[in-house]
Coordinates of C-alpha atoms in Angstrom, one line a residue:
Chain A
X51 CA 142.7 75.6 115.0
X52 CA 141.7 76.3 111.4
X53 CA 143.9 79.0 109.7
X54 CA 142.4 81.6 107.7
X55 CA 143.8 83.1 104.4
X56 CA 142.3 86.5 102.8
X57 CA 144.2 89.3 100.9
X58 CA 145.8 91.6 102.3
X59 CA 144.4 94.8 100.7
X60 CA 141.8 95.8 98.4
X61 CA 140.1 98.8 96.9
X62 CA 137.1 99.8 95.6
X63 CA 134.3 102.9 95.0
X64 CA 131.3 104.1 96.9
X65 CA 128.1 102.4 95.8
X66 CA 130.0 99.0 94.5
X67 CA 129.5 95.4 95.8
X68 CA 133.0 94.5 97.6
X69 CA 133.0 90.5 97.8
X70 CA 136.1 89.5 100.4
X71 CA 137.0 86.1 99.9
X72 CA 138.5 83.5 102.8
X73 CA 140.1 80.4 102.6
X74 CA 140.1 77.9 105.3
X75 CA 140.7 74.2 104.2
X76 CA 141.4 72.9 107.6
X77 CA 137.7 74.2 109.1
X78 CA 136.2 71.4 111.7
X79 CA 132.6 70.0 111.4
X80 CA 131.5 72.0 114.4
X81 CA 132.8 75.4 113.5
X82 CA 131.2 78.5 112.4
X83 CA 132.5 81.3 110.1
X84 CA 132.7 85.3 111.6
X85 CA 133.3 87.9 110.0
X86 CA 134.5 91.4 112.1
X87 CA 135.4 94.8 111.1
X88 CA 137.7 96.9 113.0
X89 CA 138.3 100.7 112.8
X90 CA 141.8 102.4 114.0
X91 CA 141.7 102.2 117.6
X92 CA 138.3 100.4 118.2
X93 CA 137.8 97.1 119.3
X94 CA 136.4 94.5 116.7
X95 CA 132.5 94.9 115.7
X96 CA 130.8 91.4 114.8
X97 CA 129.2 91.7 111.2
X98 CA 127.5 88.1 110.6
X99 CA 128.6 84.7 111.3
X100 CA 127.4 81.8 109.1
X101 CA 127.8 77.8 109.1
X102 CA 127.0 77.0 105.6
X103 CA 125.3 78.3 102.4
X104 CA 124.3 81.6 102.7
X105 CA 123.2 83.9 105.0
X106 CA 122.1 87.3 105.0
X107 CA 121.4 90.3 107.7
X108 CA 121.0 94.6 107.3
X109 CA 124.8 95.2 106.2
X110 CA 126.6 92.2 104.8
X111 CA 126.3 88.5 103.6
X112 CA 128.1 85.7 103.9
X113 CA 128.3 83.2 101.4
X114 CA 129.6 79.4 102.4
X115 CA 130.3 76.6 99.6
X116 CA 129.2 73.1 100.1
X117 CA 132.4 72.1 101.3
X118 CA 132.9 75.1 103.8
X119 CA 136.8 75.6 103.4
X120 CA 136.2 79.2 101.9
X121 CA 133.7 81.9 102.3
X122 CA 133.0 85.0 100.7
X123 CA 132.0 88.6 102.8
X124 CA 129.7 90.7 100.7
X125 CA 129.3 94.1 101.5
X126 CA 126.5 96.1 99.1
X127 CA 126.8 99.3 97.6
X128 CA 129.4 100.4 100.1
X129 CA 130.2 104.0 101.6
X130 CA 133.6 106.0 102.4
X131 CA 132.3 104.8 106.2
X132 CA 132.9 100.8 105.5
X133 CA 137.0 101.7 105.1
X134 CA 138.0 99.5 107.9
X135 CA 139.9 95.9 108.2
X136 CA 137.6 92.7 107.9
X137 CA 138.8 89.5 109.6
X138 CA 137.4 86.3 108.8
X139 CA 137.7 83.7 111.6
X140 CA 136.7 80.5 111.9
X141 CA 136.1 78.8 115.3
X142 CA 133.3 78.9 118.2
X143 CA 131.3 76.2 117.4
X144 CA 127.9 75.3 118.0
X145 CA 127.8 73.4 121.7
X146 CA 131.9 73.8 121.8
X147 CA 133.5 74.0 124.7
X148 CA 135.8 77.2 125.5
X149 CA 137.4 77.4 121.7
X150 CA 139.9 80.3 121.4
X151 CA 139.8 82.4 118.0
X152 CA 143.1 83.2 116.6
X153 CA 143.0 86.1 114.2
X154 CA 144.5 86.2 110.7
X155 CA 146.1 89.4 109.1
X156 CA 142.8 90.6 107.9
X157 CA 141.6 92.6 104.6
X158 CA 142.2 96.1 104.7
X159 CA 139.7 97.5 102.3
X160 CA 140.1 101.4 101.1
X161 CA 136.7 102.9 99.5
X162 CA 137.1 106.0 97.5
X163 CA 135.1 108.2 96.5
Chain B
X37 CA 123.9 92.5 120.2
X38 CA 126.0 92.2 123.0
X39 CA 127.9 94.8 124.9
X40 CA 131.6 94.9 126.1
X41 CA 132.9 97.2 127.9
X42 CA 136.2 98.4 128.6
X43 CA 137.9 100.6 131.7
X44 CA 139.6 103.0 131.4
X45 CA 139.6 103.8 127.4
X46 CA 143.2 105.4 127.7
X47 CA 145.9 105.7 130.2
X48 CA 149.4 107.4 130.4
X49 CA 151.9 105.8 133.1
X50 CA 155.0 105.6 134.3
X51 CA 157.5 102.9 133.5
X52 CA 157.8 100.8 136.6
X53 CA 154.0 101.4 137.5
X54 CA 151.0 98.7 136.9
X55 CA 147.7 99.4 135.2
X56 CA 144.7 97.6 135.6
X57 CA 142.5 97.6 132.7
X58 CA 138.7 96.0 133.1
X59 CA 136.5 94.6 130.7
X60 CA 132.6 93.8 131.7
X61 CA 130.2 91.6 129.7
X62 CA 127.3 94.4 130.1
X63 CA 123.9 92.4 129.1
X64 CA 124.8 88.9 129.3
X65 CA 127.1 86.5 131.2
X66 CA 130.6 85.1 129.8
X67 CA 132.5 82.0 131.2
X68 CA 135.0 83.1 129.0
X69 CA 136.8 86.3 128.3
X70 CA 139.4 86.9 126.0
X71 CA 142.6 89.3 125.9
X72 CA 144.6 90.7 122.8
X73 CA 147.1 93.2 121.9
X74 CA 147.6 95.1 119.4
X75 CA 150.2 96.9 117.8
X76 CA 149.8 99.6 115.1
X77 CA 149.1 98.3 111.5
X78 CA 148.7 95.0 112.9
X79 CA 146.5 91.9 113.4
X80 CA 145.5 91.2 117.1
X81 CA 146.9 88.7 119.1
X82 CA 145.5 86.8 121.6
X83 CA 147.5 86.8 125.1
X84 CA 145.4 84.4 127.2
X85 CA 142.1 83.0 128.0
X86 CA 140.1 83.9 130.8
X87 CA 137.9 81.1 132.4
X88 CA 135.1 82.4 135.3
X89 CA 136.6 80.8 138.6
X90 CA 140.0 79.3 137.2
X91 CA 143.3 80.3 136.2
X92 CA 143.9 81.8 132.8
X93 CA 145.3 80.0 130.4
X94 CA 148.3 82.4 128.7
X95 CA 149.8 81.9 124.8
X96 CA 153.3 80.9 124.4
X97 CA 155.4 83.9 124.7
X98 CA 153.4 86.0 127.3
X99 CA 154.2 86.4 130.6
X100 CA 152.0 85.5 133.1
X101 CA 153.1 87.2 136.3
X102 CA 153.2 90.2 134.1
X103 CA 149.9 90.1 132.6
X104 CA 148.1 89.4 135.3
X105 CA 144.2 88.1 134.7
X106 CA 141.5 87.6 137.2
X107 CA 137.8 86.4 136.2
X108 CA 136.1 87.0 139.2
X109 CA 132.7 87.0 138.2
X110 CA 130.9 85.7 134.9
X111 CA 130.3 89.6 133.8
X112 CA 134.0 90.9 134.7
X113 CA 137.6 90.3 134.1
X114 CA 140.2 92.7 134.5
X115 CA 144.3 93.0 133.0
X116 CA 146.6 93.7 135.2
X117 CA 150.6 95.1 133.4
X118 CA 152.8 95.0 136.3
X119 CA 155.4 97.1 136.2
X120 CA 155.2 98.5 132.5
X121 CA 157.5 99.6 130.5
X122 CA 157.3 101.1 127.3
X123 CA 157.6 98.3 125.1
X124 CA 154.1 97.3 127.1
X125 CA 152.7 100.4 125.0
X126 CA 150.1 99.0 122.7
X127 CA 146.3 98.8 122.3
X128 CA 144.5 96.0 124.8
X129 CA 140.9 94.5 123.9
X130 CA 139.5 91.9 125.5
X131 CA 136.4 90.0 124.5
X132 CA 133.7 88.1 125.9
X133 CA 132.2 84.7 124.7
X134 CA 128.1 84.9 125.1
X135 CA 125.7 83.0 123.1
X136 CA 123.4 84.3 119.9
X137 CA 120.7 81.6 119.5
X138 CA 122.4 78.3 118.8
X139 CA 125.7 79.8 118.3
X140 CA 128.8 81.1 120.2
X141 CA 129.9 84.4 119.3
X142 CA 132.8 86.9 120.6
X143 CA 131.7 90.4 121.3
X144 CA 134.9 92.8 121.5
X145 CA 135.2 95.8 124.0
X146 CA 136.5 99.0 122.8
X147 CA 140.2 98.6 123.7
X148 CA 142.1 100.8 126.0
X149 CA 145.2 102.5 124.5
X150 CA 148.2 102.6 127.1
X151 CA 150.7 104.5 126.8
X152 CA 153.9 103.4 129.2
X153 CA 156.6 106.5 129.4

């Protein structure tokens, strides 16, 4: 099971680019990178899951280097709204069988006004 | 996307009873459900995996005639705590593995919150 790093905290102001980074050198060949939020007392919401290079969808990107043992969250222009923890986790592969996903301490990421 | 649910949202008991908490895969079908806890201020943990038609399979450290897991059907799994107490207190989410295109992806339910006095 590949183990996630990401910071612990970070801070930032409505209408900026926040750019969360991961590190995951042990990542398999078949396994994808997810990225969730979570709000106090609600279950996980997916944001965008990504194999390599970049991808993009209506609220976030996810940008995967050529040799996939880090990837970077990128949430534009965000609002007091995105406050929230962000766990990146790496696992469900394409075709896998049953692959459990182990979550890391997440990003806990304060906007301000 | 896909849609977890979780029943009930809440519940109070009393020490020595059991709860049974449900989580349904709403629009698609999961062979696999998943259950966490989580304690305030921190990370989830996973407590066991939930195969369709098998036995779960439970992490080191969690008891399995405590937490007791059934997967009856590919859309449904349910928690039972038996006899809680209030170190069982803690925030319970389960999540269901369903496919997006290619890809497998989890889909979280809301949690349930229970409260053990």
């Amino acid at each position: 099971l590949a183990k996630t790093t990401q910071p612990i905290s970070m801070d930032s102001y409505e209408g900026q680019e926040v750019n969360i980074t991961c590190s995951h050198n042990n990542i398999a060949t078949n396994d994808y990178i997810t990225w969730y939020q979570q709000f106090p007392s609600q279950g996980p919401r997916f944001i965008i899951q990504g194999y390599k290079t970049k991808v993009t969808n209506e609220v976030a990107s996810l940008f995967i280097p050529a040799d996939r043992k880090s990837s970077t969250l990128s949430l534009p222009r965000v609002s007091l709204s995105d406050t929230a923890v962000y766990y990146c986790l790496v696992g469900a592969g394409l075709y896998s069988s049953a692959s459990k996903i182990i979550f890391g301490s997440g990003t806990r990421l304060s906007i301000r006004p | 996307g896909a849609v977890v649910s979780q029943h009930p949202s809440r519940v109070i008991c009393k020490s020595g009873t059991s709860v049974k908490i449900e989580c349904r895969s709403l629009d698609f079908q999961a062979t696999t459900m998943f259950w966490y806890r989580q304690f305030p201020k921190q990370s989830l943990m996973l407590m066991a995996t939930s195969n369709e038609g098998s036995k779960a399979t439970y992490e080191q450290g969690v008891e399995k005639d405590k937490f007791l897991i059934n997967h009856a059907s590919l859309t449904l799994s349910t928690l039972t705590v038996t006899s809680a107490h209030p170190e069982d207190s803690s925030f319970y989410i389960c999540s269901a593995r369903g496919r997006q295109g290619n890809t497998d992806t989890q889909y979280f339910g809301p949690g349930t919150r229970l409260t053990v006095l």
